[in-house]
Coordinates of C-alpha atoms in Angstrom, one line a residue:
Chain A
G1119 CA -6.4 18.8 4.9
A1120 CA -3.0 17.5 5.7
G1121 CA -3.5 13.9 4.6
V1122 CA -5.5 11.9 2.2
S1123 CA -9.2 11.6 3.2
Q1124 CA -11.7 9.0 2.1
S1125 CA -15.5 8.9 2.5
P1126 CA -17.5 7.1 3.7
R1127 CA -15.4 5.3 6.1
Y1128 CA -17.9 2.4 6.2
K1129 CA -20.4 1.3 3.6
V1130 CA -22.8 -1.5 3.8
A1131 CA -24.6 -2.5 0.6
K1132 CA -27.1 -5.1 -0.5
R1133 CA -25.9 -7.2 -3.3
G1134 CA -26.8 -5.6 -6.6
Q1135 CA -26.6 -2.0 -5.3
D1136 CA -24.3 0.6 -6.8
V1137 CA -21.8 2.3 -4.4
A1138 CA -19.5 5.4 -4.8
L1139 CA -16.4 5.8 -2.8
R1140 CA -14.7 9.3 -2.7
C1141 CA -11.1 10.1 -2.3
D1142 CA -9.6 13.6 -1.5
P1143 CA -5.9 13.4 -2.2
I1144 CA -3.2 15.6 -0.5
S1145 CA -3.4 19.2 -2.0
G1146 CA -1.2 19.6 -5.0
H1147 CA -0.5 15.8 -5.5
V1148 CA -0.4 14.9 -9.2
S1149 CA -0.9 11.1 -8.8
L1150 CA -3.7 9.2 -7.4
F1151 CA -4.0 5.4 -6.9
W1152 CA -6.8 3.2 -5.8
Y1153 CA -6.0 -0.2 -4.1
Q1154 CA -8.3 -3.1 -2.8
Q1155 CA -7.2 -4.8 0.4
A1156 CA -9.0 -8.1 1.2
L1157 CA -9.0 -9.3 4.9
G1158 CA -5.6 -10.6 5.9
Q1159 CA -4.0 -9.6 2.5
G1160 CA -1.8 -6.9 1.2
P1161 CA -3.4 -4.2 -0.9
E1162 CA -3.8 -4.8 -4.6
F1163 CA -3.6 -2.2 -7.2
L1164 CA -6.8 -1.2 -9.0
T1165 CA -6.1 2.0 -11.0
Y1166 CA -3.8 5.0 -11.3
F1167 CA -4.4 8.6 -12.3
Q1168 CA -1.9 11.3 -13.2
N1169 CA -3.9 14.5 -13.0
E1170 CA -7.2 13.7 -14.7
A1171 CA -5.7 11.2 -17.0
Q1172 CA -6.4 7.4 -16.1
L1173 CA -2.9 6.0 -17.1
D1174 CA -3.4 2.4 -15.8
K1175 CA -6.6 0.5 -15.1
S1176 CA -5.3 -2.9 -15.4
G1177 CA -6.2 -3.9 -11.9
L1178 CA -9.8 -3.3 -12.0
P1179 CA -11.4 -6.7 -11.5
S1180 CA -14.4 -6.4 -13.9
D1181 CA -16.3 -3.8 -15.9
R1182 CA -18.5 -3.3 -12.9
F1183 CA -15.6 -1.1 -11.5
F1184 CA -15.2 2.4 -12.7
A1185 CA -13.0 5.3 -11.5
E1186 CA -12.9 8.9 -12.4
R1187 CA -11.0 12.1 -11.6
P1188 CA -12.5 14.7 -13.8
E1189 CA -10.7 17.8 -12.5
G1190 CA -7.5 16.1 -11.4
S1191 CA -8.1 16.3 -7.7
V1192 CA -10.9 14.4 -6.1
S1193 CA -11.6 10.9 -7.3
T1194 CA -14.5 8.6 -7.2
L1195 CA -14.3 4.7 -7.4
K1196 CA -17.8 3.4 -8.5
I1197 CA -18.9 -0.2 -8.2
Q1198 CA -22.0 -1.3 -10.0
R1199 CA -24.1 -4.2 -9.1
T1200 CA -22.0 -5.0 -6.1
Q1201 CA -21.2 -8.7 -5.3
Q1202 CA -20.2 -10.3 -2.1
E1203 CA -16.7 -10.7 -3.3
D1204 CA -16.4 -6.9 -3.6
S1205 CA -16.3 -6.7 0.2
A1206 CA -12.9 -5.3 1.1
V1207 CA -11.2 -2.2 2.2
Y1208 CA -10.7 0.2 -0.7
L1209 CA -7.6 2.4 -0.2
C1210 CA -6.7 5.6 -1.9
A1211 CA -3.2 7.0 -2.1
S1212 CA -1.6 10.1 -3.6
S1213 CA 1.9 11.1 -4.5
L1214 CA 3.4 14.4 -5.4
G1215 CA 4.7 13.6 -8.9
G1216 CA 4.7 10.8 -11.4
G1217 CA 7.1 8.0 -11.4
G1218 CA 7.6 5.0 -9.2
Q1219 CA 10.1 6.9 -7.1
E1220 CA 7.4 9.0 -5.5
T1221 CA 6.2 8.0 -2.1
Q1222 CA 2.5 7.1 -2.0
Y1223 CA 0.6 8.4 1.0
F1224 CA -2.5 6.5 2.0
G1225 CA -5.9 7.5 3.3
P1226 CA -7.8 5.6 6.1
G1227 CA -9.7 3.5 3.6
T1228 CA -13.4 2.7 3.0
R1229 CA -14.5 -0.6 4.4
L1230 CA -17.2 -2.0 2.1
L1231 CA -19.4 -4.9 3.2
V1232 CA -21.8 -6.3 0.7
L1233 CA -24.5 -8.4 2.2
Chain B
A1306 CA 5.9 -9.1 -13.4
Q1307 CA 6.8 -7.9 -10.0
K1308 CA 6.5 -9.9 -6.8
V1309 CA 7.1 -9.4 -3.1
T1310 CA 7.3 -12.2 -0.7
Q1311 CA 7.1 -11.9 3.1
A1312 CA 7.5 -15.4 4.3
Q1313 CA 6.7 -14.6 8.0
T1314 CA 3.0 -14.4 8.5
E1315 CA 3.0 -13.7 12.2
I1316 CA 5.8 -12.9 14.6
S1317 CA 5.5 -12.5 18.5
V1318 CA 8.3 -11.2 20.6
V1319 CA 8.7 -9.9 24.2
E1320 CA 9.1 -6.3 24.6
K1321 CA 12.6 -4.9 24.3
E1322 CA 13.7 -7.9 22.1
D1323 CA 15.1 -7.2 18.6
V1324 CA 13.0 -8.5 15.6
T1325 CA 13.7 -8.8 11.9
L1326 CA 11.1 -8.8 9.2
D1327 CA 12.0 -10.4 6.0
C1328 CA 11.2 -9.2 2.5
V1329 CA 12.3 -10.8 -0.8
Y1330 CA 11.4 -9.2 -4.1
E1331 CA 11.4 -10.1 -7.9
T1332 CA 11.5 -7.6 -10.7
R1333 CA 12.8 -7.3 -14.3
D1334 CA 13.2 -3.6 -14.0
T1335 CA 16.7 -2.2 -13.6
T1336 CA 15.4 0.8 -11.8
Y1337 CA 13.0 0.1 -9.0
Y1338 CA 12.0 1.3 -5.5
L1339 CA 11.3 -0.5 -2.3
F1340 CA 9.1 0.6 0.5
W1341 CA 8.0 -0.4 4.0
Y1342 CA 4.6 0.6 5.3
K1343 CA 3.2 0.0 8.8
Q1344 CA -0.6 -0.7 9.2
P1345 CA -1.7 -0.4 12.9
P1346 CA -5.1 -1.7 14.0
S1347 CA -6.6 1.6 13.0
G1348 CA -6.0 0.4 9.4
E1349 CA -4.2 3.4 7.9
L1350 CA -1.0 2.6 6.0
V1351 CA 1.8 4.6 7.4
F1352 CA 4.9 5.2 5.2
L1353 CA 8.3 4.2 6.8
I1354 CA 11.0 4.2 4.3
R1355 CA 11.8 4.2 0.5
R1356 CA 14.9 2.8 -1.1
N1357 CA 16.2 3.3 -4.6
S1358 CA 17.6 0.2 -6.4
F1359 CA 20.9 2.0 -7.1
D1360 CA 21.5 2.8 -3.4
E1361 CA 22.4 -0.1 -1.3
Q1362 CA 23.4 1.8 1.8
N1363 CA 21.8 0.5 4.9
E1364 CA 19.7 3.1 6.7
I1365 CA 19.0 3.6 10.4
S1366 CA 16.2 5.7 11.9
G1367 CA 16.0 5.6 15.7
R1368 CA 15.1 2.1 16.6
Y1369 CA 14.4 1.1 13.0
S1370 CA 17.0 -0.1 10.4
W1371 CA 16.9 -1.4 7.0
N1372 CA 19.3 -3.8 5.2
F1373 CA 19.1 -3.8 1.3
Q1374 CA 21.0 -6.4 -0.6
K1375 CA 20.5 -6.6 -4.3
S1376 CA 22.6 -9.8 -4.5
T1377 CA 19.9 -11.7 -2.6
S1378 CA 16.9 -9.4 -3.6
S1379 CA 16.1 -8.7 0.0
F1380 CA 15.2 -5.6 1.9
N1381 CA 14.8 -6.7 5.5
F1382 CA 13.6 -4.4 8.3
T1383 CA 14.9 -4.7 11.9
I1384 CA 13.3 -3.1 15.0
T1385 CA 15.7 -2.8 17.9
A1386 CA 14.4 -2.9 21.5
S1387 CA 10.8 -3.3 20.4
Q1388 CA 8.0 -1.6 22.2
V1389 CA 4.2 -2.4 22.4
V1390 CA 3.4 0.4 20.0
D1391 CA 5.3 -1.4 17.3
S1392 CA 2.6 -3.9 17.2
A1393 CA 1.1 -3.8 13.7
V1394 CA 1.1 -5.4 10.3
Y1395 CA 4.1 -4.4 8.3
F1396 CA 4.1 -4.5 4.5
C1397 CA 7.1 -4.5 2.1
A1398 CA 6.2 -3.1 -1.3
L1399 CA 7.9 -2.6 -4.7
S1400 CA 7.5 -0.1 -7.7
G1401 CA 9.1 0.4 -10.9
D1402 CA 9.9 3.5 -13.0
F1403 CA 7.6 5.5 -15.3
G1404 CA 5.0 3.3 -16.6
N1405 CA 5.1 1.0 -13.6
E1406 CA 4.3 3.4 -10.8
K1407 CA 1.9 1.0 -8.9
L1408 CA 3.0 -0.6 -5.6
T1409 CA 3.1 -4.3 -5.5
F1410 CA 2.8 -5.5 -1.9
G1411 CA 3.7 -8.5 0.0
T1412 CA 1.1 -10.3 2.2
G1413 CA 2.4 -8.5 5.3
T1414 CA 3.9 -9.7 8.6
R1415 CA 1.8 -9.3 11.7
L1416 CA 4.0 -8.3 14.5
T1417 CA 2.9 -8.6 18.2
I1418 CA 5.0 -7.3 21.0
I1419 CA 4.2 -8.9 24.3
P1420 CA 4.6 -6.6 27.3

């Protein structure tokens, strides 16, 4: 596709359930980022991949959060034992190369609601 | 640590008025990159502009212009002759060089254009 795609667009989970969020980056983009956006706030960094290597996971809020990109393309963000505070929009972004000078292009996000 | 401050939480202007959105940043990096993104009600972050720390030239793109001043650590965004379609939340963001690729966002400014 032309842009970054994410699925599902909406997810409702009961507290304690595991969820998996998928991101398809722009074809050929080396770098992939995950961000979390709480209501009324700016996006906050979670983790960063360059190809299949996870170079930075400093933003993951707890060990319940896990991300992977096994073949250097599609990425999955998994949240185990969801809590109400995990409710947010999860944004995925990709960029052509590495380095902070590269523009990150964002997907539409997955809105997660934990009841 | 990097920080972006957008002091204006909400702005409302009447259509055709000019409006300036403020952005102040903090970083210890000597090389860094500044971005503006637009988030319309649909939720997807749309890239507007990227600026390198070593290029202080102001930029104009149609009704949009950006004023980058390293002396005051500011990267302000002006919309001339505003239109209703400009209504959105606007985010200023900052990234560093290799090893610091993640975007640090401000809290955003909600702009409402009144017809």
